[in-house]
CSV table of C-alpha atoms in Angstrom, one decimal:
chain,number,residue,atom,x,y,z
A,1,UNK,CA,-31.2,-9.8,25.2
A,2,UNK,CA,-32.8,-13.4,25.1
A,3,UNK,CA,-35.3,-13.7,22.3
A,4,UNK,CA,-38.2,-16.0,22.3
A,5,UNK,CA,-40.4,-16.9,18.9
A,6,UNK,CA,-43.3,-17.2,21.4
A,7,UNK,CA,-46.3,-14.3,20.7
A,8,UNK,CA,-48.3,-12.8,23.9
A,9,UNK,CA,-51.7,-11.7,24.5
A,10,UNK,CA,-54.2,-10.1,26.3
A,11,UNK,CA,-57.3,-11.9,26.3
A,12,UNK,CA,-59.7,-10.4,28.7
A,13,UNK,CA,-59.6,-6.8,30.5
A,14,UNK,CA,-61.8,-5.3,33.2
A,15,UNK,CA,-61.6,-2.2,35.0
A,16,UNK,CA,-63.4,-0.3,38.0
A,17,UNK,CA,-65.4,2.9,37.5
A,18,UNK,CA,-62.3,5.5,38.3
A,19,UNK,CA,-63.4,7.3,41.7
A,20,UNK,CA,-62.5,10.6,43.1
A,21,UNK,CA,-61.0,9.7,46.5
A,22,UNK,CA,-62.4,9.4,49.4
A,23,UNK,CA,-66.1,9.4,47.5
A,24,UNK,CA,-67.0,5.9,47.4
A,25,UNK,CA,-66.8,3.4,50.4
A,26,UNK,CA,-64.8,0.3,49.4
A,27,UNK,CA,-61.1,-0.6,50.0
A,28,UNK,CA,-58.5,-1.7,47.4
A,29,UNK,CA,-59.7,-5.3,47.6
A,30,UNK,CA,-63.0,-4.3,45.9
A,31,UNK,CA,-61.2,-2.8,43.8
A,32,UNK,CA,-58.6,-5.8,42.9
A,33,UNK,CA,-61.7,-8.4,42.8
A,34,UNK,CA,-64.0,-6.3,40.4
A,35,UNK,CA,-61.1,-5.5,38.2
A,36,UNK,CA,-60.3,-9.0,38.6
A,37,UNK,CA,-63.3,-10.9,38.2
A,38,UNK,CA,-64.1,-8.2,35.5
A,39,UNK,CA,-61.1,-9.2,33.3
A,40,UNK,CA,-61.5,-13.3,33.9
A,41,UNK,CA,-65.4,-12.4,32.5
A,42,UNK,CA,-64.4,-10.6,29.7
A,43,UNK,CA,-61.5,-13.8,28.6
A,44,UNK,CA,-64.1,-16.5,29.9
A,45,UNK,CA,-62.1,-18.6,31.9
A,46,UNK,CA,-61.8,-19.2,35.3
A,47,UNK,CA,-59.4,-18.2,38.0
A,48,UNK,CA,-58.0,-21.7,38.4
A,49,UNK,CA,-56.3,-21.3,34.9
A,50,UNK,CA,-54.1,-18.2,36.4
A,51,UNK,CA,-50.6,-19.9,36.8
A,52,UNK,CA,-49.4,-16.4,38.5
A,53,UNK,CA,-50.2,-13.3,39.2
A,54,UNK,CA,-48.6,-9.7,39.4
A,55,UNK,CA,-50.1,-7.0,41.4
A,56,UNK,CA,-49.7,-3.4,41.0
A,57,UNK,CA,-49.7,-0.5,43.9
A,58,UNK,CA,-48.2,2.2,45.4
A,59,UNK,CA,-50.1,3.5,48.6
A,60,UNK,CA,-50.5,0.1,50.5
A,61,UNK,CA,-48.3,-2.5,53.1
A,62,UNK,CA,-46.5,-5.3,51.8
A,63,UNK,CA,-48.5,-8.4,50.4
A,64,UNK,CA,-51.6,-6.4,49.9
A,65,UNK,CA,-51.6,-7.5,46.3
A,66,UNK,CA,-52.0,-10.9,47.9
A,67,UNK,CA,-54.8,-9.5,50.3
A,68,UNK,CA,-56.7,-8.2,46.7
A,69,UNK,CA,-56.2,-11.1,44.9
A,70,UNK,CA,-57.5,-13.8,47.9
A,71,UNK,CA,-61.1,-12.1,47.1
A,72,UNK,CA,-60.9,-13.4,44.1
A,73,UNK,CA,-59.4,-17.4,44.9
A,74,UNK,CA,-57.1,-19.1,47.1
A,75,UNK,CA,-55.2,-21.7,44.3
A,76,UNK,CA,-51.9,-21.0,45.7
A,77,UNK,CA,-49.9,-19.7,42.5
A,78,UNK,CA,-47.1,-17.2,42.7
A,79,UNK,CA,-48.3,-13.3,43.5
A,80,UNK,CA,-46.0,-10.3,42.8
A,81,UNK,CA,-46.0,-6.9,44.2
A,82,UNK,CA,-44.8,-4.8,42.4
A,83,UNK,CA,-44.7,-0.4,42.9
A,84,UNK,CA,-43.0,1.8,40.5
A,85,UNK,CA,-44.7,5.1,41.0
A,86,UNK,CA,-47.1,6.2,38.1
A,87,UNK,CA,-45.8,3.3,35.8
A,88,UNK,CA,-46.8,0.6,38.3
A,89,UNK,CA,-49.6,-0.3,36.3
A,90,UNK,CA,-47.4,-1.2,32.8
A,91,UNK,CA,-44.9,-2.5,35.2
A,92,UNK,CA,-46.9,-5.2,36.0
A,93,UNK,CA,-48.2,-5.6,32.8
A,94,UNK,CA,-44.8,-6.1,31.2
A,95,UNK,CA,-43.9,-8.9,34.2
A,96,UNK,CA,-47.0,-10.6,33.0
A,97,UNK,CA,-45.6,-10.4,29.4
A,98,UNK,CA,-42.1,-11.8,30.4
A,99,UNK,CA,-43.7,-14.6,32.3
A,100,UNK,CA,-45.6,-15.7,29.5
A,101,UNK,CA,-42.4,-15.7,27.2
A,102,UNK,CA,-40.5,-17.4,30.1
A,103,UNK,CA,-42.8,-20.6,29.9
A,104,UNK,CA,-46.1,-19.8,31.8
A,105,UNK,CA,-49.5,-20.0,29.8
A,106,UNK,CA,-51.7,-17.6,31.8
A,107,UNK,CA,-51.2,-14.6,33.9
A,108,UNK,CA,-53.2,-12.0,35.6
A,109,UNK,CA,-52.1,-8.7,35.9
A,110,UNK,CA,-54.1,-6.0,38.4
A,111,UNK,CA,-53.7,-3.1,39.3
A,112,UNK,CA,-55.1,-0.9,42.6
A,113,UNK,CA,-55.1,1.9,44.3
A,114,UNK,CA,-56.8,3.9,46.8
A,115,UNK,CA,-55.3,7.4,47.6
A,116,UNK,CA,-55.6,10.9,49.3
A,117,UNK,CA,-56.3,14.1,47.5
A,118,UNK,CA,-52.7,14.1,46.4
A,119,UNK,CA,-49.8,12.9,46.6
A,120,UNK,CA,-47.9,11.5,49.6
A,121,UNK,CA,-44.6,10.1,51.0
A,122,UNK,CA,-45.7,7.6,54.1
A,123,UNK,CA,-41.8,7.0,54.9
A,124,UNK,CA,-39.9,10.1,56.2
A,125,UNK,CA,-37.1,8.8,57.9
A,126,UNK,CA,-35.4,7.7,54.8
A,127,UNK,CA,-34.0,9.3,52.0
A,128,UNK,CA,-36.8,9.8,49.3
A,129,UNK,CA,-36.5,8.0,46.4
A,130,UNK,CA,-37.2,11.0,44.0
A,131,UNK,CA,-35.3,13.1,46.0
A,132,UNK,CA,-32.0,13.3,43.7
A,133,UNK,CA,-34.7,14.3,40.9
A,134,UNK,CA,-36.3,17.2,43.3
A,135,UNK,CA,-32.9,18.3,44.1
A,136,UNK,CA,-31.9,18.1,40.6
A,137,UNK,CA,-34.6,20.2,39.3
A,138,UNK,CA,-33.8,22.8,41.8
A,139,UNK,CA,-29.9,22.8,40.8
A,140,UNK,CA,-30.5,23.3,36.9
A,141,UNK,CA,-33.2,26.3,38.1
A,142,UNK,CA,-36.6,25.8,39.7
A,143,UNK,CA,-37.6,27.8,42.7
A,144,UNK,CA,-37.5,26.2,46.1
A,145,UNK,CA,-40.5,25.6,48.1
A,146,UNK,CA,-43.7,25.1,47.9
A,147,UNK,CA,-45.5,26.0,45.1
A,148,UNK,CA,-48.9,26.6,47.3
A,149,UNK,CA,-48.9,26.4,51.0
A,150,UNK,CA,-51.8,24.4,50.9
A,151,UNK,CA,-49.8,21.8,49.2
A,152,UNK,CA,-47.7,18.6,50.5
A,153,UNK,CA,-43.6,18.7,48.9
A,154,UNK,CA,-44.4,15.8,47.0
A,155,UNK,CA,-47.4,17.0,45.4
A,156,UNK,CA,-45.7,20.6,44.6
A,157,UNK,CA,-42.6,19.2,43.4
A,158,UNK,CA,-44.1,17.1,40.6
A,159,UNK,CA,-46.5,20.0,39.3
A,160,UNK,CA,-43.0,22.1,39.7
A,161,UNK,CA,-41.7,19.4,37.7
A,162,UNK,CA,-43.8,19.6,34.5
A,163,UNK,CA,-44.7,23.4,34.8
A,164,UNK,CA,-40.3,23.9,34.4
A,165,UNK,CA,-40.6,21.0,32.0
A,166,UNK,CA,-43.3,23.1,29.7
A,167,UNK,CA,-41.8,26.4,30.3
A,168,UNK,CA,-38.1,25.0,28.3
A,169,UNK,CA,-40.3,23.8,25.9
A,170,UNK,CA,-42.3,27.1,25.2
A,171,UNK,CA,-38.5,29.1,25.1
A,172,UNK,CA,-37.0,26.3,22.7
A,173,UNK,CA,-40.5,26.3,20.4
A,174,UNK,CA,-41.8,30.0,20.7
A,175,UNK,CA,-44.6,28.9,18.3
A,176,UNK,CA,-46.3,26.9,21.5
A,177,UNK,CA,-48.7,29.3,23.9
A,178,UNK,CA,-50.8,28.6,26.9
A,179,UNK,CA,-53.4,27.8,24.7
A,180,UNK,CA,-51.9,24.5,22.9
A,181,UNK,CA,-52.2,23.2,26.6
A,182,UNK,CA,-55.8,24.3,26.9
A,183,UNK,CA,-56.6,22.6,23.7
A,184,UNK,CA,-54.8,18.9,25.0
A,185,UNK,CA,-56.9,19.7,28.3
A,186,UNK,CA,-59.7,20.1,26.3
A,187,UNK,CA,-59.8,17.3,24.2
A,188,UNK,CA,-59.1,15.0,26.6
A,189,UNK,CA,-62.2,16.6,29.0
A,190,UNK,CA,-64.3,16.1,26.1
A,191,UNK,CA,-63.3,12.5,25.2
A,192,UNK,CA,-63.9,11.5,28.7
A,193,UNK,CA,-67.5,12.4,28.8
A,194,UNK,CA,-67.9,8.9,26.5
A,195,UNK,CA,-66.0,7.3,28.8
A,196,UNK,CA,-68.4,5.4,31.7
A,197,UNK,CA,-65.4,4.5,34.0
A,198,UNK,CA,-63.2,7.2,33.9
A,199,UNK,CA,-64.2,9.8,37.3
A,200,UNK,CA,-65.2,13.1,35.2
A,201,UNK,CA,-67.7,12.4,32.7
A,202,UNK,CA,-69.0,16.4,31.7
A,203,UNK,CA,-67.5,18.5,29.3
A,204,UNK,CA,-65.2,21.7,30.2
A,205,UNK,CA,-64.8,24.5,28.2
A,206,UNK,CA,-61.7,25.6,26.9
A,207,UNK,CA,-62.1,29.2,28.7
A,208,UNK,CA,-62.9,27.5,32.1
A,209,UNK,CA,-59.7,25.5,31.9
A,210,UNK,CA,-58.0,28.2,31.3
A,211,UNK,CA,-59.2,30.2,34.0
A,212,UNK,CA,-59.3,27.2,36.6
A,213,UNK,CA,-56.6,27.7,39.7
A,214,UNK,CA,-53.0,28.5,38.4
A,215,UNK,CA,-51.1,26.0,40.2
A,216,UNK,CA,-47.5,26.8,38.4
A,217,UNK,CA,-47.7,28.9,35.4
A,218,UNK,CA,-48.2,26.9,32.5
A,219,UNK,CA,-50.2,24.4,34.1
A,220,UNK,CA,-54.1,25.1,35.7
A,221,UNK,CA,-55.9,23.0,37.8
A,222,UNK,CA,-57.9,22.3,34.3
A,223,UNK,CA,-54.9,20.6,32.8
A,224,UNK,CA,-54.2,18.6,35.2
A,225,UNK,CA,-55.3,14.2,36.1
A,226,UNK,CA,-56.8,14.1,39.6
A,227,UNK,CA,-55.9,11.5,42.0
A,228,UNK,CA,-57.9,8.5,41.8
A,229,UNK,CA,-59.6,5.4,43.6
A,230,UNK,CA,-59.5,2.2,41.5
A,231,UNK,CA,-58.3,-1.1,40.1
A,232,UNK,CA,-57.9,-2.5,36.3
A,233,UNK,CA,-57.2,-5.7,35.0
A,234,UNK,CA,-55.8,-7.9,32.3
A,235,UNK,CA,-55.2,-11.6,31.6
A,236,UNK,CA,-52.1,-12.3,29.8
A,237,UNK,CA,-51.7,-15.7,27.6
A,238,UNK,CA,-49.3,-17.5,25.0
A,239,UNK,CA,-50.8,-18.1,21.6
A,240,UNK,CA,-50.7,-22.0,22.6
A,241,UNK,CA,-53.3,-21.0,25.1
A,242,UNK,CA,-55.9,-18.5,22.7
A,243,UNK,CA,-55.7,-21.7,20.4
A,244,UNK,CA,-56.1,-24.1,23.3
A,245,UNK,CA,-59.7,-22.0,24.3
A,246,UNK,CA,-60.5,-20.6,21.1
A,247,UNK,CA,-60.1,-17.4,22.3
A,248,UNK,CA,-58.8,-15.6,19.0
A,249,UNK,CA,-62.1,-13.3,19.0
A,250,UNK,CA,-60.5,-11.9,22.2
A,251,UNK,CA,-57.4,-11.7,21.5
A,252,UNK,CA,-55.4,-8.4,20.9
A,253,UNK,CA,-51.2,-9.3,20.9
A,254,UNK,CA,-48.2,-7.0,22.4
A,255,UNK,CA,-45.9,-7.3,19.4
A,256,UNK,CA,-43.6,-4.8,22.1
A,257,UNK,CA,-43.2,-3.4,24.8
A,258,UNK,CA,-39.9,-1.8,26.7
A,259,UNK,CA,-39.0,0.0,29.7
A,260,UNK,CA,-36.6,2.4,30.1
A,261,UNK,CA,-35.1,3.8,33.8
A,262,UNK,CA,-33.2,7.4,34.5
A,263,UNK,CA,-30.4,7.8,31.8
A,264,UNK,CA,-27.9,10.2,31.9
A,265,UNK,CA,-29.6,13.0,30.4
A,266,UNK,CA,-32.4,12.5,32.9
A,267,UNK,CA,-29.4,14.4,35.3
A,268,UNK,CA,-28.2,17.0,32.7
A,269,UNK,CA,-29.4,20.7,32.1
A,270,UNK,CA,-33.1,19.9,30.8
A,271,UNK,CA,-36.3,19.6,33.0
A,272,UNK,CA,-38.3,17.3,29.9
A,273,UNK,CA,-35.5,14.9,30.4
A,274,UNK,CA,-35.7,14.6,34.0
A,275,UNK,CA,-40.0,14.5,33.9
A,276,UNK,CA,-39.2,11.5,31.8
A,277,UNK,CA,-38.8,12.7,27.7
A,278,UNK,CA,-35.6,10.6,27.0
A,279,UNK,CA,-36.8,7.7,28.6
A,280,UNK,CA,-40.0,7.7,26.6
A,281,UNK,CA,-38.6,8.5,23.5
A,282,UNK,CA,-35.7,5.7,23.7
A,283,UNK,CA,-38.8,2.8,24.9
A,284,UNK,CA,-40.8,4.1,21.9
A,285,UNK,CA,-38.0,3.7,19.3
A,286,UNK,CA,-37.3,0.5,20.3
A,287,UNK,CA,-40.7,-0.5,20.2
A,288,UNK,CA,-41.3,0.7,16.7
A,289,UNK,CA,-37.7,-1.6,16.0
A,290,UNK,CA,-39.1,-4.9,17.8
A,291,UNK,CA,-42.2,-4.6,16.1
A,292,UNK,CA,-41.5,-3.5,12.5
A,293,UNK,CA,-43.6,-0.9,12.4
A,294,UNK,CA,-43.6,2.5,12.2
A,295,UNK,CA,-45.5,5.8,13.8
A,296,UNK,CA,-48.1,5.8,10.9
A,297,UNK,CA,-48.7,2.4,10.7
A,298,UNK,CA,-50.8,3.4,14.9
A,299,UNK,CA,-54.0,4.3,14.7
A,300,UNK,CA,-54.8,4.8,18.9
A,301,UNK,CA,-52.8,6.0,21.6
A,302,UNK,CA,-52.7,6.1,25.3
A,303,UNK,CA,-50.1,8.7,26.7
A,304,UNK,CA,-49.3,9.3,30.2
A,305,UNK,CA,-51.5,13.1,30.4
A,306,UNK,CA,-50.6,13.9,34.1
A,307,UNK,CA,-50.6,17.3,33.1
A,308,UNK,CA,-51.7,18.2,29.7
A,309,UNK,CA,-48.1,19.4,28.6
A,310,UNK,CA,-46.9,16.2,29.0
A,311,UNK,CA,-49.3,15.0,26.0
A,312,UNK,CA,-47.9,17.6,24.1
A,313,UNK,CA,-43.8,15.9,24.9
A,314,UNK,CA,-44.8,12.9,23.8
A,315,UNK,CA,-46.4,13.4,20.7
A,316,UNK,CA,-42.7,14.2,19.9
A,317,UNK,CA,-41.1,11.6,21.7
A,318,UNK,CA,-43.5,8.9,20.5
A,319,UNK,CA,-42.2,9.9,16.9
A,320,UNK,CA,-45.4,11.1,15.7
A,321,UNK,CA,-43.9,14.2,14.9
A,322,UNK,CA,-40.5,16.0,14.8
A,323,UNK,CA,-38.9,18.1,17.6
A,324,UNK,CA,-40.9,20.7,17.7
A,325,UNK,CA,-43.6,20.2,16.0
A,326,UNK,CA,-45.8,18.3,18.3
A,327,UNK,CA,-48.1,21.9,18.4
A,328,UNK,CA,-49.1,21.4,14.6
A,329,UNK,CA,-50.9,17.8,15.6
A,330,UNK,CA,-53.1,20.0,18.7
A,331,UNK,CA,-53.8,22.7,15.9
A,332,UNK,CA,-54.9,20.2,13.2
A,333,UNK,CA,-57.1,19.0,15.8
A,334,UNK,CA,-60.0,17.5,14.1
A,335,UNK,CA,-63.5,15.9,15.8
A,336,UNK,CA,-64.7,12.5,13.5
A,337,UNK,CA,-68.0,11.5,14.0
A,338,UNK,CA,-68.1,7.5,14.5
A,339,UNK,CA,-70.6,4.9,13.7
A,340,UNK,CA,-71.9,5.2,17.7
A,341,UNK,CA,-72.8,8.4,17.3
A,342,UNK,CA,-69.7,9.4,19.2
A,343,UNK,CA,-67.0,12.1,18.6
A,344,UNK,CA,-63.3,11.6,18.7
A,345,UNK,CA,-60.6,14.0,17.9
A,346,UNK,CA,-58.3,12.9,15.1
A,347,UNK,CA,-54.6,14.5,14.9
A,348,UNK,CA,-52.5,14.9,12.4
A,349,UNK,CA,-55.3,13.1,10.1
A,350,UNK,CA,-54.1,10.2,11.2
A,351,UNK,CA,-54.3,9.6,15.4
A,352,UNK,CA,-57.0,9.6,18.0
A,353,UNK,CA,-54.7,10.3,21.3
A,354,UNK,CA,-56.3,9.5,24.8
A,355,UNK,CA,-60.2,8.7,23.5
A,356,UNK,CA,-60.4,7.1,26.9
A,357,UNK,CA,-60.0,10.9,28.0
A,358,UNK,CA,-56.5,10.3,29.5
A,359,UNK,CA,-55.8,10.8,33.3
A,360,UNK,CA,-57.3,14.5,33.1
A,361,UNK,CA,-60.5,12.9,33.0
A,362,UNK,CA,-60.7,9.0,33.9
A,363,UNK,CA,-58.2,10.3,36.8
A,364,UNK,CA,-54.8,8.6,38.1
A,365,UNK,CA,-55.4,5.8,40.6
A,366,UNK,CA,-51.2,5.1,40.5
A,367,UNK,CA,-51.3,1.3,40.6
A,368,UNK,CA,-54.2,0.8,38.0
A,369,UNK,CA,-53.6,3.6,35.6
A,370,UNK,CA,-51.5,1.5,33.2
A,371,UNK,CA,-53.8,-1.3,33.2
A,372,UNK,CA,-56.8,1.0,32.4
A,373,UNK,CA,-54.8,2.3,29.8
A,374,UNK,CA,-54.1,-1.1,28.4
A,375,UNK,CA,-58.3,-2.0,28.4
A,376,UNK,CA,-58.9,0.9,26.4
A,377,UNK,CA,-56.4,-0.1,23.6
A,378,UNK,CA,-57.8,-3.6,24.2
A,379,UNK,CA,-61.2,-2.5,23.8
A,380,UNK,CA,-60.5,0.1,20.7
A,381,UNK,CA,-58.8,-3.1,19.0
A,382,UNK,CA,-61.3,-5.4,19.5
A,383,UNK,CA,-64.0,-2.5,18.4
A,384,UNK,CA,-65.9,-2.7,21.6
A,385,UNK,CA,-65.0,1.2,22.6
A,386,UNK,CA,-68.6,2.3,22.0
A,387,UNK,CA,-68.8,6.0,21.7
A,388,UNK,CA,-65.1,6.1,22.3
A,389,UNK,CA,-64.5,4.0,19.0
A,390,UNK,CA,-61.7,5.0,16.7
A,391,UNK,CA,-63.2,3.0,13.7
A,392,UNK,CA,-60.7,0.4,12.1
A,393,UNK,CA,-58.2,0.6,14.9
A,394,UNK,CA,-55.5,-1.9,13.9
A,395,UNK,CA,-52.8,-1.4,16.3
A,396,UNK,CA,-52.6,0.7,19.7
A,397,UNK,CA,-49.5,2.4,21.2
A,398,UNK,CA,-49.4,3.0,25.2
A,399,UNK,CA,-47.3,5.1,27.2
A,400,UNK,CA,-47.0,5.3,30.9
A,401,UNK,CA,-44.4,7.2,32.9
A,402,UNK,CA,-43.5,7.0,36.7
A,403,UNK,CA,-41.1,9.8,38.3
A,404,UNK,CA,-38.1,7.6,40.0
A,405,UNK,CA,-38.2,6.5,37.3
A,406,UNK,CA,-39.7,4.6,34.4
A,407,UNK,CA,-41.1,5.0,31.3
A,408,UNK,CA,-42.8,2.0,29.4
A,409,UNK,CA,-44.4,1.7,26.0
A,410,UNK,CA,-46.3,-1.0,24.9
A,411,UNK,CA,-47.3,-2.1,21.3
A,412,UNK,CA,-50.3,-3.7,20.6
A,413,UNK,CA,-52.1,-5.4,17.3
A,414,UNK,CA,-55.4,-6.4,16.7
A,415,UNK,CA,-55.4,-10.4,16.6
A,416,UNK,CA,-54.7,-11.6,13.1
A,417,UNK,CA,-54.3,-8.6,11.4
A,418,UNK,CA,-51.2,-8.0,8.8
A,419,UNK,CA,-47.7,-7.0,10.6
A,420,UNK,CA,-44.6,-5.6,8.9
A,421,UNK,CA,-41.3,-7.4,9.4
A,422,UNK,CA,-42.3,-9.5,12.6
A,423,UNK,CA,-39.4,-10.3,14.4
A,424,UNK,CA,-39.3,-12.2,18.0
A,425,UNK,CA,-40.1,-11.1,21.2
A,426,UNK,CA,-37.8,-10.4,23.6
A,427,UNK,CA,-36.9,-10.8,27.1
């Protein structure tokens, strides 16, 4: 890989209220100019100092990142689409990142989406793109069919997917039950009710997730993110440029960030590795590598909590703890009172997980969810979380996952504060 001695950051971040869909009437350019005059607010600059910009969605026609973005200005710079499923979000983000290292000074990165009550494939005269991965998951032993008949295939086959994905981890680790999940679910519903933009703001008790609609044993309607309307923001700058506009109070650097696509093992005998495990665990190691840093050296994280198992894999595959042991951190679970009068739940002693309340509550609009992910470790870092706040939050770890596929995790450090063995970015 090319390496560059140049440091990124994010300097401003904005975000919609997440929306159930189909509940508020707006369209996804609202939603692309609040996000996006939201984030230019929050850096204090203007448009006009946006060299590019890279637009995230999945549920829309081509150029309707440009058709968001035009609500916000008309200067002519270079707008990219981009759509890669439930990762869209970081995908744009980490374009925005490589731009920067390329050369550029200032990008904005926005994500949008606005969606059905599920999920949906628009294009059926063509071989799906997940469709090796559906077919895979029935050759190494899921059932066929739909899961519900009230269901689409697309929306089945992912629950299918993590429900298999949970059940070879409960076999391999006989110590996890249904009620670790319950717990995650929990947690998460509880952090969310601090959380003014994320679409569920009440608390749910741990009984009435567990009793919530069964839609494939392990996994309840209670444990699982809802579709979502929404858009979420994030400007992107070299150091040159937070020095240029003394904008070091707002600044919060990605010391890494990597993505990593289907491997081998996402094709082999194990539903974790095809919902994504490998991928994440292989982006998160060479995260920790770029950066010089280690799992305890995180103090916040954002995981990709489509379904509460999922939190659960990547406790494990972010290295917080060994193979199988990612049930101890759920059972250590701990609530800290914070200096807002707020609650968050520490794990481990050590990590606050999802105290934006994940996707289970802020929901999962596809094309902004990595974005709002990135706010909330923007916002932790800079100690503007409110309720939310995990106090003396130093650096941030994100996770997003996409079935097709993609995994990225992105590093992030509060501005100026001490880093182990810095090395330089790379491309």
């Amino acid at each position: 890989m090319a390496s560059s001695s140049r440091r990124v950051f994010v300097v401003g971040v904005g975000m919609t209220k997440f929306e159930k869909p189909m509940t508020r009437d707006w369209d996804y350019p609202d939603m692309g100019r609040e996000a996006g005059t939201a984030a230019l607010k929050d850096a204090g600059i203007p448009y006009s100092m946006v060299d590019s910009v890279v637009a995230s969605y999945c549920y829309g026609e081509p150029t309707s990142g440009q058709r968001a973005v035009y609500e916000i200005g008309l200067s002519g710079v270079p707008i990219f689409n981009v759509n890669n499923n439930c990762s869209s979000g970081s995908s744009a983000l980490m374009l925005a990142r490589r731009l920067v290292l390329s050369g550029q000074e200032c990008i904005m990165a926005l994500g949008f989406e606005k969606m059905e009550r599920g999920l949906s494939e628009r294009y059926t005269d063509r071989v799906s793109p997940v469709k090796r991965h559906m077919d895979h998951m029935v050759d190494i032993g899921a059932d066929r069919g739909l899961i519900r008949n009230d269901m689409n295939a697309m929306t089945s086959d992912v629950i299918k997917l993590f429900a298999y994905a949970a059940r070879e981890y409960m076999k391999k680790y006989p110590q996890t039950t249904f009620d670790d999940f319950v717990k995650i679910a929990y947690k998460n519903r509880r952090h969310g009710v601090n959380n003014p933009k994320a679409a569920l703001q009440r608390a749910t008790s741990m009984e009435s997730i567990a009793k919530r609609m069964t839609l494939s044993y392990p996994i309840t309607a209670g444990m699982s993110a809802l579709t979502g309307d929404g858009g979420a923001a994030a400007i992107v700058c070299s150091e040159d440029f937070v020095q240029r506009y003394n904008l070091q109070n707002k600044a919060v650097e990605i010391v890494a960030q990597h993505m990593v696509t289907d491997m081998p093992s996402s094709f082999d005998q194990s539903f974790m590795d095809l919902a994504g495990y490998s991928m994440s665990k292989k982006a998160a190691a060479m995260c920790y590598e770029d950066a010089g840093l280690r799992p305890q050296d995180v103090d916040v994280i954002e995981v990709h909590d489509c379904f509460s198992c999922n939190e659960l894999f990547m406790y494990e595959a972010l290295q917080l703890v060994p193979e199988g042991h990612g049930v101890d951190l759920i059972k250590s679970a701990k609530w800290i009172k914070n200096r807002q009068d707020g609650h968050v739940c520490q794990l481990g002693g050590r990590w606050v997980v999802n105290p934006s309340g994940g996707l289970e509550s802020k929901g999962h609009p596809i094309g902004a969810t990595g974005l709002g992910q990135c706010a909330e470790l923007v916002w932790q870092l800079r100690g503007e979380a409110d309720r939310r706040q995990v106090e003396g939050a130093k650096v941030g770890l994100q996770h997003n996952y996409g079935i097709g596929g993609a995994a990225v995790v992105t590093m992030y450090k509060k501005y100026g504060s001490p880093q182990q063995g810095q090395v330089a970015a790379k491309l």
